[in-house]
């Protein structure tokens, strides 16, 4: 096989694969602007004759999606901001400070990553109901304010910052706290951004926990609200697809703009395994 | 200059650690022990948190529950259906992407796209794709003369539908990891092999495969662990049911039902402990295998 034929076959296969990956999205978008009659046509129509963009408005108003959307934004923003703070502080301590019990503590924390989160749901539910926090925003946010995975990743980055810098700052009379925020954090920016984006995606898409700790409609996040909407929408697939698009689009936009950081974050997590 | 810890420096460090530790202790470390304990609560008053009786009854009960057997079986079929195919496909795609220069990152962007989407939303899309009469899947199958399949209502096909979607969704993640692994292989090995007259297939078998084995190991372990915990996909694709006739009941779904619909916290915790033990065993087995066969 000549080089040229080889390359052509390679590209043909990759394009075929890419189409396969994209078809569900195209199908979702295409259905979302069909009329009810057009969804039930075989062979399927890809581009509806008279695109019904008003399906989005109808879906948005058919359930309190505005509320769900705000809830998702609130939960995502607060849990990401909170996790970043706990992570930056802890990673700094592990990377640059000396303290009793450092190694054993680190080992214990790493070991907890082995335990499937699903096992923790039951006692966490009990704990939260003990504090009467079921059906509150706190239940959606507080358990997710720390991640040992993030601490581990950022510790690696912070360790890469030369100790000399740290000692020099100390000699100059700079406090640890100031050093952390004015030197370490800017230097670790790319890692911090990667951690934040992965957290945002995870938090936006999370389902099982919000499903369990909320049964108040007002507290539903988008995935839970969307799932509940399926019973109301029934076979109105154009509305379901419009609603699914609303849930998916924000993360797709973030991904398109920040894919370099996302992929760097995933790659790093792969490297250290 | 390495400093020794002092009480003063330790106190300071623990102040930095405190916010993370408080959350971790409350919602990660304490619940590990609590759920282990709960799996032995045979008579438990949840409202007052009083345990009247301990025992192994929960484990006996779930292992005698035909549904738990179904859940275990389904989960294993699901994992064995997803992981090997996903690894083979993603390795193949990563190799192809590694061999082209133009548009390589464009393709990577597309292949990774499903990974960032909400599992619930995308499962609903697949639910529509699997529609017996108006779904895309049966339409495509029709091109090959295959009769419409009842993906969502025939117990025989429920798991297969789930497996296909999960492979599609997770492919991009594995591709990224394989691309990193391929990048870490030193070009000079290939140049040397070329000079020695090794053909592409030999180079793949004798250089790529062994030097990529740490990545393959990582992808396998994370694949096993993540897919053992499948839940969102099932819940959303079958609209809050574990498939027709429990045909897509998985271990986590079983746990969810015991916990959330039956309020049987003891048995739910026991199911969780079994899941943990399985994941632990698989990881240990793979580590042992790793030590023997993974070359660095």
Coordinates of C-alpha atoms in Angstrom, one line a residue:
Chain A
X1 CA 0.0 0.0 0.0
X2 CA 1.4 3.4 -1.0
X3 CA 1.6 6.1 1.6
X4 CA -1.2 8.1 -0.1
X5 CA -3.7 5.2 -0.1
X6 CA -2.8 4.5 3.6
X7 CA -3.5 8.1 4.6
X8 CA -6.8 8.2 2.6
X9 CA -8.0 5.0 4.4
X10 CA -6.9 6.5 7.7
X11 CA -8.8 9.7 7.2
X12 CA -11.9 7.9 5.8
X13 CA -12.0 5.7 9.0
X14 CA -11.5 8.7 11.3
X15 CA -14.3 10.7 9.5
X16 CA -16.6 7.7 9.7
X17 CA -15.9 7.5 13.5
X18 CA -16.4 11.2 13.9
X19 CA -19.8 11.0 12.2
X20 CA -20.8 8.2 14.5
X21 CA -19.8 10.3 17.5
X22 CA -21.8 13.3 16.3
X23 CA -24.9 11.6 15.0
X24 CA -26.7 11.5 18.4
X25 CA -26.1 15.2 18.8
X26 CA -27.3 16.0 15.3
X27 CA -30.3 13.8 15.9
X28 CA -31.0 15.6 19.2
X29 CA -30.8 19.1 17.6
X30 CA -32.7 18.0 14.5
X31 CA -35.6 16.5 16.6
X32 CA -35.7 19.6 18.9
X33 CA -36.9 21.8 16.0
X34 CA -39.3 19.3 14.4
X35 CA -43.1 19.4 14.6
X36 CA -44.7 16.6 16.6
X37 CA -45.8 15.0 13.3
X38 CA -42.3 15.2 11.8
X39 CA -40.7 13.3 14.8
X40 CA -43.0 10.3 13.8
X41 CA -41.8 9.9 10.2
X42 CA -39.9 7.1 8.6
X43 CA -37.5 7.5 7.0
X44 CA -36.5 10.3 9.4
X45 CA -36.2 13.9 8.3
X46 CA -32.9 15.5 9.2
X47 CA -33.7 19.1 8.4
X48 CA -37.3 20.0 9.1
X49 CA -39.0 22.0 6.5
X50 CA -40.3 24.6 8.9
X51 CA -37.9 24.6 11.9
X52 CA -39.9 25.1 15.1
X53 CA -37.5 27.0 17.4
X54 CA -40.5 27.7 19.6
X55 CA -40.2 24.1 20.9
X56 CA -37.4 25.5 23.1
X57 CA -39.7 28.1 24.6
X58 CA -42.5 25.5 25.0
X59 CA -40.1 23.1 26.8
X60 CA -38.6 25.8 28.9
X61 CA -42.1 26.8 30.1
X62 CA -43.5 23.2 30.4
X63 CA -41.5 22.7 33.6
X64 CA -39.7 25.1 35.9
X65 CA -36.5 24.9 33.9
X66 CA -35.5 28.4 34.7
X67 CA -35.5 27.5 38.4
X68 CA -33.6 24.2 37.6
X69 CA -31.1 26.2 35.6
X70 CA -30.4 28.7 38.4
X71 CA -30.2 25.8 40.9
X72 CA -27.6 24.1 38.8
X73 CA -25.6 27.3 38.3
X74 CA -25.7 28.0 42.1
X75 CA -24.7 24.5 43.1
X76 CA -21.9 24.3 40.5
X77 CA -20.5 27.7 41.3
X78 CA -20.5 27.3 45.0
X79 CA -19.2 23.8 45.1
X80 CA -16.4 24.6 42.7
X81 CA -15.4 27.8 44.5
X82 CA -15.5 25.9 47.8
X83 CA -13.5 23.0 46.5
X84 CA -10.9 25.3 45.1
X85 CA -10.4 27.0 48.4
X86 CA -10.1 23.8 50.5
X87 CA -7.9 22.3 47.8
X88 CA -5.5 25.2 47.5
X89 CA -5.0 25.5 51.2
X90 CA -4.5 21.7 51.7
X91 CA -2.3 21.3 48.7
X92 CA 0.0 24.1 50.0
X93 CA 0.3 22.4 53.4
X94 CA 1.1 19.1 51.8
X95 CA 3.6 20.5 49.3
X96 CA 5.5 23.1 51.4
X97 CA 4.9 22.6 55.1
X98 CA 6.4 20.2 57.6
X99 CA 4.0 18.7 60.1
X100 CA 3.6 15.7 62.3
X101 CA 1.6 12.9 60.6
X102 CA 2.1 14.2 57.1
X103 CA 2.8 10.9 55.4
X104 CA 0.3 8.8 57.2
X105 CA -2.5 11.4 56.7
X106 CA -1.7 11.6 53.0
X107 CA -1.8 7.9 52.6
X108 CA -5.1 7.6 54.4
X109 CA -6.6 10.2 52.2
X110 CA -5.4 8.6 49.1
X111 CA -6.7 5.2 50.2
X112 CA -10.2 6.7 50.6
X113 CA -10.2 7.2 46.8
X114 CA -10.6 3.5 46.4
X115 CA -14.0 3.5 48.1
X116 CA -16.9 3.9 45.6
X117 CA -18.9 7.1 46.4
X118 CA -22.1 5.1 46.1
X119 CA -21.3 3.4 49.4
X120 CA -21.1 6.7 51.2
X121 CA -24.5 7.9 50.0
X122 CA -26.4 6.0 52.8
X123 CA -24.5 7.3 55.8
X124 CA -24.2 10.8 54.3
X125 CA -28.0 10.9 53.8
X126 CA -28.4 9.9 57.5
X127 CA -25.9 12.5 58.6
X128 CA -27.6 15.2 56.7
X129 CA -31.1 14.3 57.9
X130 CA -29.7 14.3 61.4
X131 CA -28.9 18.0 60.8
X132 CA -32.2 18.5 59.0
X133 CA -30.4 19.4 55.9
X134 CA -32.2 17.1 53.5
X135 CA -34.0 19.3 50.9
X136 CA -31.7 22.2 51.3
X137 CA -29.0 23.7 49.1
X138 CA -26.5 22.8 51.7
X139 CA -27.1 19.1 51.1
X140 CA -26.4 19.6 47.4
X141 CA -23.2 21.6 48.0
X142 CA -21.5 20.9 51.4
X143 CA -20.5 17.2 50.9
X144 CA -18.7 18.2 47.6
X145 CA -16.5 21.0 49.0
X146 CA -13.4 18.9 49.1
X147 CA -11.8 16.4 46.9
X148 CA -8.6 14.4 47.7
X149 CA -8.1 13.9 44.0
X150 CA -7.8 17.6 43.4
X151 CA -5.6 18.0 46.5
X152 CA -3.3 15.3 45.1
X153 CA -3.2 16.9 41.6
X154 CA -2.4 20.4 42.9
X155 CA 0.1 19.2 45.4
X156 CA 2.1 17.8 42.5
X157 CA 2.1 21.3 40.9
X158 CA 2.9 23.1 44.1
X159 CA 5.8 20.8 44.7
X160 CA 7.3 21.9 41.4
X161 CA 7.6 25.4 42.7
X162 CA 11.2 25.8 43.9
X163 CA 11.6 25.8 47.7
X164 CA 14.1 28.7 47.3
X165 CA 11.2 30.9 46.3
X166 CA 9.4 30.0 49.5
X167 CA 12.3 30.5 51.8
X168 CA 13.2 33.8 50.1
X169 CA 9.7 35.1 50.6
X170 CA 9.9 34.0 54.3
X171 CA 13.2 35.9 54.7
X172 CA 11.6 38.9 53.2
X173 CA 9.0 38.7 55.9
X174 CA 6.1 37.6 53.7
X175 CA 3.5 35.5 55.5
X176 CA 2.8 32.0 54.3
X177 CA -0.7 33.0 53.5
X178 CA 0.4 35.9 51.3
X179 CA 3.0 33.8 49.6
X180 CA 0.4 31.2 48.8
X181 CA -2.0 33.6 47.1
X182 CA 0.5 36.0 45.5
X183 CA 3.1 33.5 44.2
X184 CA 1.9 29.8 44.4
X185 CA -1.6 30.3 43.1
X186 CA -0.6 32.3 40.0
X187 CA 2.2 29.8 39.3
X188 CA -0.2 26.9 39.6
X189 CA -2.9 28.6 37.5
X190 CA -3.1 26.1 34.8
X191 CA -3.6 23.2 37.2
X192 CA -6.1 25.1 39.2
X193 CA -8.1 26.0 36.0
X194 CA -8.0 22.3 35.0
X195 CA -9.3 21.2 38.4
X196 CA -12.0 23.8 38.3
X197 CA -13.3 22.9 34.9
X198 CA -13.4 19.1 35.7
X199 CA -15.3 20.0 38.8
X200 CA -17.7 22.2 37.0
X201 CA -18.5 19.5 34.5
X202 CA -18.9 16.9 37.2
X203 CA -21.0 19.0 39.3
X204 CA -23.3 20.2 36.5
X205 CA -23.9 16.7 35.3
X206 CA -24.2 14.9 38.7
X207 CA -27.5 13.1 39.1
X208 CA -27.7 10.4 41.8
X209 CA -26.9 12.6 44.8
X210 CA -29.3 15.5 43.9
X211 CA -31.9 12.9 43.1
X212 CA -31.6 11.4 46.6
X213 CA -31.3 14.5 48.8
X214 CA -34.0 16.6 47.1
X215 CA -37.6 15.8 46.6
X216 CA -38.7 19.4 46.6
X217 CA -39.3 20.6 43.0
X218 CA -37.8 24.0 43.8
X219 CA -34.4 22.4 44.6
X220 CA -34.1 20.2 41.6
X221 CA -31.0 20.6 39.5
X222 CA -31.2 20.4 35.7
X223 CA -30.5 16.6 35.3
X224 CA -33.0 15.8 38.0
X225 CA -35.5 18.2 36.6
X226 CA -35.0 16.9 33.1
X227 CA -35.5 13.3 34.3
X228 CA -38.7 14.3 36.0
X229 CA -39.8 16.1 32.9
X230 CA -39.8 12.9 30.9
X231 CA -43.0 11.7 32.6
X232 CA -44.8 15.0 31.7
X233 CA -43.5 15.2 28.2
X234 CA -44.5 11.6 27.4
X235 CA -43.9 11.0 23.7
X236 CA -43.3 14.7 22.8
X237 CA -39.8 13.9 21.7
X238 CA -39.3 17.3 20.2
X239 CA -39.8 18.9 23.6
X240 CA -37.6 16.3 25.3
X241 CA -34.8 16.9 22.9
X242 CA -35.1 20.6 23.2
X243 CA -34.9 20.2 27.0
X244 CA -31.9 17.8 26.7
X245 CA -30.2 20.4 24.5
X246 CA -30.7 23.1 27.1
X247 CA -29.0 20.8 29.7
X248 CA -26.1 19.8 27.4
X249 CA -25.2 23.1 25.7
X250 CA -23.6 25.0 28.6
X251 CA -21.0 22.3 29.1
X252 CA -20.4 21.9 25.4
X253 CA -19.7 25.7 25.2
X254 CA -17.3 25.5 28.1
X255 CA -15.6 22.5 26.5
X256 CA -15.2 24.2 23.1
X257 CA -13.6 27.2 24.7
X258 CA -11.5 25.5 27.3
X259 CA -10.8 22.1 25.8
X260 CA -7.0 22.5 26.1
X261 CA -7.3 22.8 29.9
X262 CA -9.8 20.0 30.1
X263 CA -7.6 17.6 28.1
X264 CA -4.5 18.7 30.0
X265 CA -6.4 17.9 33.2
X266 CA -7.4 14.5 32.1
X267 CA -4.0 13.7 30.7
X268 CA -2.4 14.6 34.0
X269 CA -4.7 12.5 35.9
X270 CA -3.8 9.7 33.6
X271 CA -0.1 10.2 33.9
X272 CA 0.1 9.8 37.6
X273 CA -2.0 6.7 37.8
Chain B
X1 CA 17.3 22.9 53.5
X2 CA 14.9 20.4 55.0
X3 CA 13.1 21.5 58.1
X4 CA 11.9 19.2 60.9
X5 CA 8.3 19.5 61.9
X6 CA 7.7 21.3 65.2
X7 CA 4.5 21.7 67.2
X8 CA 4.3 25.2 65.9
X9 CA 4.7 24.3 62.2
X10 CA 2.3 21.4 62.6
X11 CA -0.4 23.6 64.2
X12 CA 0.0 26.0 61.3
X13 CA -0.2 23.3 58.7
X14 CA -3.3 21.8 60.2
X15 CA -5.0 25.1 60.1
X16 CA -4.4 25.1 56.3
X17 CA -5.7 21.5 56.1
X18 CA -8.7 22.0 58.4
X19 CA -11.3 23.0 55.9
X20 CA -10.5 20.1 53.6
X21 CA -10.1 17.7 56.5
X22 CA -13.5 18.6 58.1
X23 CA -15.3 18.0 54.9
X24 CA -13.4 14.8 54.2
X25 CA -13.8 13.4 57.7
X26 CA -17.6 14.1 57.7
X27 CA -18.5 13.0 54.2
X28 CA -15.8 10.6 53.2
X29 CA -13.9 8.9 56.0
X30 CA -16.6 8.6 58.7
X31 CA -19.2 7.3 56.2
X32 CA -16.8 4.5 55.1
X33 CA -16.8 3.1 58.6
X34 CA -20.4 4.0 59.2
X35 CA -21.6 2.2 56.1
X36 CA -19.5 -0.9 57.0
X37 CA -21.2 -0.8 60.3
X38 CA -24.6 -0.2 58.9
X39 CA -24.3 -3.3 56.7
X40 CA -24.4 -5.3 60.0
X41 CA -27.4 -3.4 61.4
X42 CA -30.2 -6.0 61.2
X43 CA -32.7 -4.0 63.3
X44 CA -32.2 -0.3 63.0
X45 CA -34.4 2.7 63.9
X46 CA -33.3 5.3 61.4
X47 CA -35.2 8.2 63.0
X48 CA -33.6 7.8 66.4
X49 CA -30.3 6.3 65.1
X50 CA -30.8 3.4 67.5
X51 CA -29.4 0.0 66.6
X52 CA -31.3 -2.8 68.2
X53 CA -29.5 -5.8 66.7
X54 CA -26.4 -6.6 64.8
X55 CA -25.7 -9.5 62.6
X56 CA -24.9 -10.8 59.1
X57 CA -28.5 -11.0 58.2
X58 CA -28.3 -8.3 55.5
X59 CA -25.6 -10.1 53.6
X60 CA -27.6 -13.4 53.9
X61 CA -30.7 -11.6 52.7
X62 CA -29.2 -10.0 49.6
X63 CA -27.3 -13.1 48.6
X64 CA -30.6 -15.0 48.8
X65 CA -32.4 -12.3 46.8
X66 CA -32.7 -13.4 43.2
X67 CA -32.7 -9.7 42.2
X68 CA -29.3 -9.2 43.7
X69 CA -28.0 -12.2 41.6
X70 CA -29.6 -10.5 38.5
X71 CA -27.9 -7.2 39.5
X72 CA -24.5 -8.9 39.9
X73 CA -24.9 -10.8 36.6
X74 CA -26.0 -7.7 34.7
X75 CA -23.2 -5.6 36.1
X76 CA -20.6 -8.1 35.1
X77 CA -22.1 -8.5 31.6
X78 CA -22.2 -4.8 31.3
X79 CA -18.6 -4.3 32.4
X80 CA -17.3 -7.1 30.2
X81 CA -19.2 -5.7 27.3
X82 CA -18.0 -2.2 27.7
X83 CA -14.4 -2.3 28.8
X84 CA -12.7 -4.6 26.3
X85 CA -14.5 -3.1 23.3
X86 CA -13.9 0.4 24.5
X87 CA -10.2 -0.3 25.0
X88 CA -9.7 -1.9 21.6
X89 CA -11.6 0.9 19.8
X90 CA -9.9 3.8 21.7
X91 CA -6.5 2.3 21.2
X92 CA -7.2 1.9 17.5
X93 CA -8.4 5.5 17.2
X94 CA -5.5 6.9 19.3
X95 CA -3.1 5.1 17.0
X96 CA -4.7 6.6 13.9
X97 CA -4.8 10.0 15.5
X98 CA -1.1 9.6 16.3
X99 CA -0.3 8.9 12.7
X100 CA -1.9 12.0 11.2
X101 CA -0.9 15.7 11.5
X102 CA -3.7 17.6 9.8
X103 CA -7.0 17.8 11.8
X104 CA -5.7 15.5 14.6
X105 CA -6.9 17.8 17.3
X106 CA -10.1 18.5 15.5
X107 CA -10.9 14.8 15.6
X108 CA -9.9 14.5 19.2
X109 CA -12.3 17.3 20.0
X110 CA -15.2 15.4 18.4
X111 CA -14.4 12.0 19.9
X112 CA -14.2 13.6 23.4
X113 CA -17.4 15.6 23.1
X114 CA -19.8 13.0 24.6
X115 CA -17.7 12.8 27.7
X116 CA -18.6 16.4 28.9
X117 CA -22.4 15.9 28.4
X118 CA -24.9 15.1 31.1
X119 CA -25.4 11.4 31.3
X120 CA -29.1 11.9 32.0
X121 CA -29.6 14.2 29.0
X122 CA -27.6 12.0 26.6
X123 CA -29.3 8.9 27.8
X124 CA -32.6 10.5 26.9
X125 CA -31.3 11.1 23.5
X126 CA -30.3 7.5 23.2
X127 CA -33.7 6.5 24.5
X128 CA -35.1 8.3 21.5
X129 CA -32.5 6.7 19.2
X130 CA -33.6 3.3 20.4
X131 CA -37.3 4.0 19.8
X132 CA -38.7 0.9 18.1
X133 CA -40.7 2.6 15.3
X134 CA -39.2 6.0 14.8
X135 CA -35.7 5.6 16.3
X136 CA -32.5 6.1 14.4
X137 CA -30.9 2.8 15.4
X138 CA -33.6 0.6 13.8
X139 CA -33.6 2.9 10.8
X140 CA -29.9 2.3 10.3
X141 CA -30.3 -1.5 11.0
X142 CA -32.9 -1.5 8.3
X143 CA -30.3 -0.5 5.7
X144 CA -28.7 -3.9 6.4
X145 CA -32.0 -5.7 6.3
X146 CA -32.2 -6.2 10.0
X147 CA -35.7 -6.3 11.5
X148 CA -36.6 -3.6 14.0
X149 CA -35.4 -4.5 17.5
X150 CA -37.3 -3.6 20.7
X151 CA -34.3 -2.0 22.3
X152 CA -36.1 -0.6 25.3
X153 CA -38.8 -3.2 25.9
X154 CA -37.2 -6.5 25.1
X155 CA -35.2 -7.8 28.1
X156 CA -32.8 -9.5 25.7
X157 CA -31.6 -6.2 24.3
X158 CA -31.7 -3.8 27.2
X159 CA -28.2 -4.4 28.3
X160 CA -26.8 -4.3 24.8
X161 CA -28.4 -0.9 24.3
X162 CA -26.8 0.3 27.5
X163 CA -23.4 -1.1 26.5
X164 CA -23.4 0.5 23.1
X165 CA -24.2 3.9 24.6
X166 CA -21.6 3.6 27.3
X167 CA -18.9 2.7 24.8
X168 CA -19.8 5.7 22.7
X169 CA -19.8 8.0 25.8
X170 CA -16.5 6.9 27.3
X171 CA -14.4 6.5 24.2
X172 CA -13.0 10.0 24.2
X173 CA -11.6 9.7 27.8
X174 CA -9.7 6.5 26.9
X175 CA -8.4 8.0 23.6
X176 CA -6.9 11.0 25.5
X177 CA -5.1 8.6 27.9
X178 CA -3.8 6.5 25.1
X179 CA -2.6 9.5 23.2
X180 CA -0.6 10.6 26.3
X181 CA 0.8 7.1 26.5
X182 CA 1.8 7.1 22.9
X183 CA 3.4 10.5 23.2
X184 CA 5.6 9.1 26.0
X185 CA 7.1 6.5 23.8
X186 CA 10.5 7.6 22.6
X187 CA 10.6 8.0 18.7
X188 CA 14.2 6.5 18.7
X189 CA 12.8 3.0 19.4
X190 CA 10.8 3.1 16.2
X191 CA 13.8 4.5 14.2
X192 CA 16.0 1.7 15.5
X193 CA 13.5 -0.9 14.7
X194 CA 13.0 0.5 11.2
X195 CA 16.7 0.3 10.6
X196 CA 16.6 -3.3 11.7
X197 CA 13.9 -3.9 9.1
X198 CA 10.9 -4.5 11.4
X199 CA 7.6 -4.0 9.6
X200 CA 4.9 -1.8 11.1
X201 CA 3.0 -4.8 12.6
X202 CA 6.2 -6.0 14.3
X203 CA 6.9 -2.5 15.5
X204 CA 3.4 -2.3 16.9
X205 CA 3.7 -5.7 18.7
X206 CA 7.2 -5.3 20.0
X207 CA 7.4 -1.6 20.8
X208 CA 4.0 0.0 21.1
X209 CA 2.2 -2.7 23.0
X210 CA 4.8 -3.3 25.7
X211 CA 5.7 0.4 26.1
X212 CA 2.0 1.3 26.3
X213 CA 1.2 -1.3 28.9
X214 CA 1.2 1.2 31.9
X215 CA -1.5 3.2 30.1
X216 CA -3.4 0.1 29.1
X217 CA -3.3 -0.9 32.7
X218 CA -4.6 2.4 33.9
X219 CA -7.4 2.5 31.3
X220 CA -8.5 -1.0 32.2
X221 CA -8.6 -0.3 35.9
X222 CA -10.5 3.0 35.6
X223 CA -12.8 1.4 33.1
X224 CA -13.6 -1.5 35.4
X225 CA -14.2 0.7 38.4
X226 CA -16.3 3.3 36.7
X227 CA -18.5 0.9 34.8
X228 CA -19.1 -1.3 37.9
X229 CA -20.9 1.8 39.3
X230 CA -23.3 2.3 36.3
X231 CA -26.5 3.9 37.5
X232 CA -27.4 7.3 35.8
X233 CA -27.6 5.7 32.4
X234 CA -30.0 3.0 33.5
X235 CA -32.2 5.3 35.4
X236 CA -32.5 7.8 32.5
X237 CA -32.7 5.5 29.6
X238 CA -35.4 3.3 31.1
X239 CA -37.2 6.3 32.7
X240 CA -36.7 5.4 36.3
X241 CA -37.0 1.7 36.0
X242 CA -34.1 -0.9 35.8
X243 CA -35.0 -2.0 32.3
X244 CA -37.9 -4.3 31.3
X245 CA -38.2 -7.1 33.8
X246 CA -35.1 -6.0 35.7
X247 CA -33.0 -6.8 32.6
X248 CA -30.9 -3.7 33.3
X249 CA -30.8 -3.9 37.1
X250 CA -27.2 -3.2 38.2
X251 CA -25.6 -3.4 41.6
X252 CA -25.8 0.4 42.2
X253 CA -29.4 0.4 41.0
X254 CA -30.2 -2.4 43.4
X255 CA -28.5 -0.3 46.2
X256 CA -30.6 2.7 45.2
X257 CA -33.9 0.7 45.3
X258 CA -33.1 -0.8 48.6
X259 CA -32.1 2.5 50.1
X260 CA -34.5 5.0 48.4
X261 CA -37.7 3.1 47.7
X262 CA -37.5 0.3 50.3
X263 CA -35.8 2.3 53.1
X264 CA -33.8 -0.8 53.9
X265 CA -30.6 0.9 54.9
X266 CA -28.9 -2.2 56.2
X267 CA -29.3 -4.2 53.0
X268 CA -28.4 -1.2 50.9
X269 CA -25.2 -0.8 52.8
X270 CA -24.5 -4.5 52.5
X271 CA -24.9 -4.2 48.7
X272 CA -22.5 -1.3 48.8
X273 CA -20.0 -3.2 50.7
X274 CA -20.2 -6.1 48.2
X275 CA -19.6 -3.5 45.4
X276 CA -16.6 -2.2 47.3
X277 CA -15.2 -5.7 47.8
X278 CA -15.6 -6.5 44.0
X279 CA -13.9 -3.3 43.0
X280 CA -11.1 -4.0 45.5
X281 CA -10.6 -7.5 44.2
X282 CA -10.5 -6.5 40.6
X283 CA -8.0 -3.8 41.4
X284 CA -5.8 -6.2 43.4
X285 CA -6.0 -8.8 40.7
X286 CA -5.0 -6.3 38.1
X287 CA -2.2 -5.0 40.2
X288 CA -0.9 -8.5 40.5
X289 CA -1.2 -9.0 36.8
X290 CA 0.4 -5.6 36.3
X291 CA 3.5 -6.6 38.2
X292 CA 3.9 -9.6 36.0
X293 CA 3.2 -8.3 32.6
X294 CA 3.5 -4.5 32.5
X295 CA 6.8 -3.5 31.2
X296 CA 8.3 -0.1 31.8

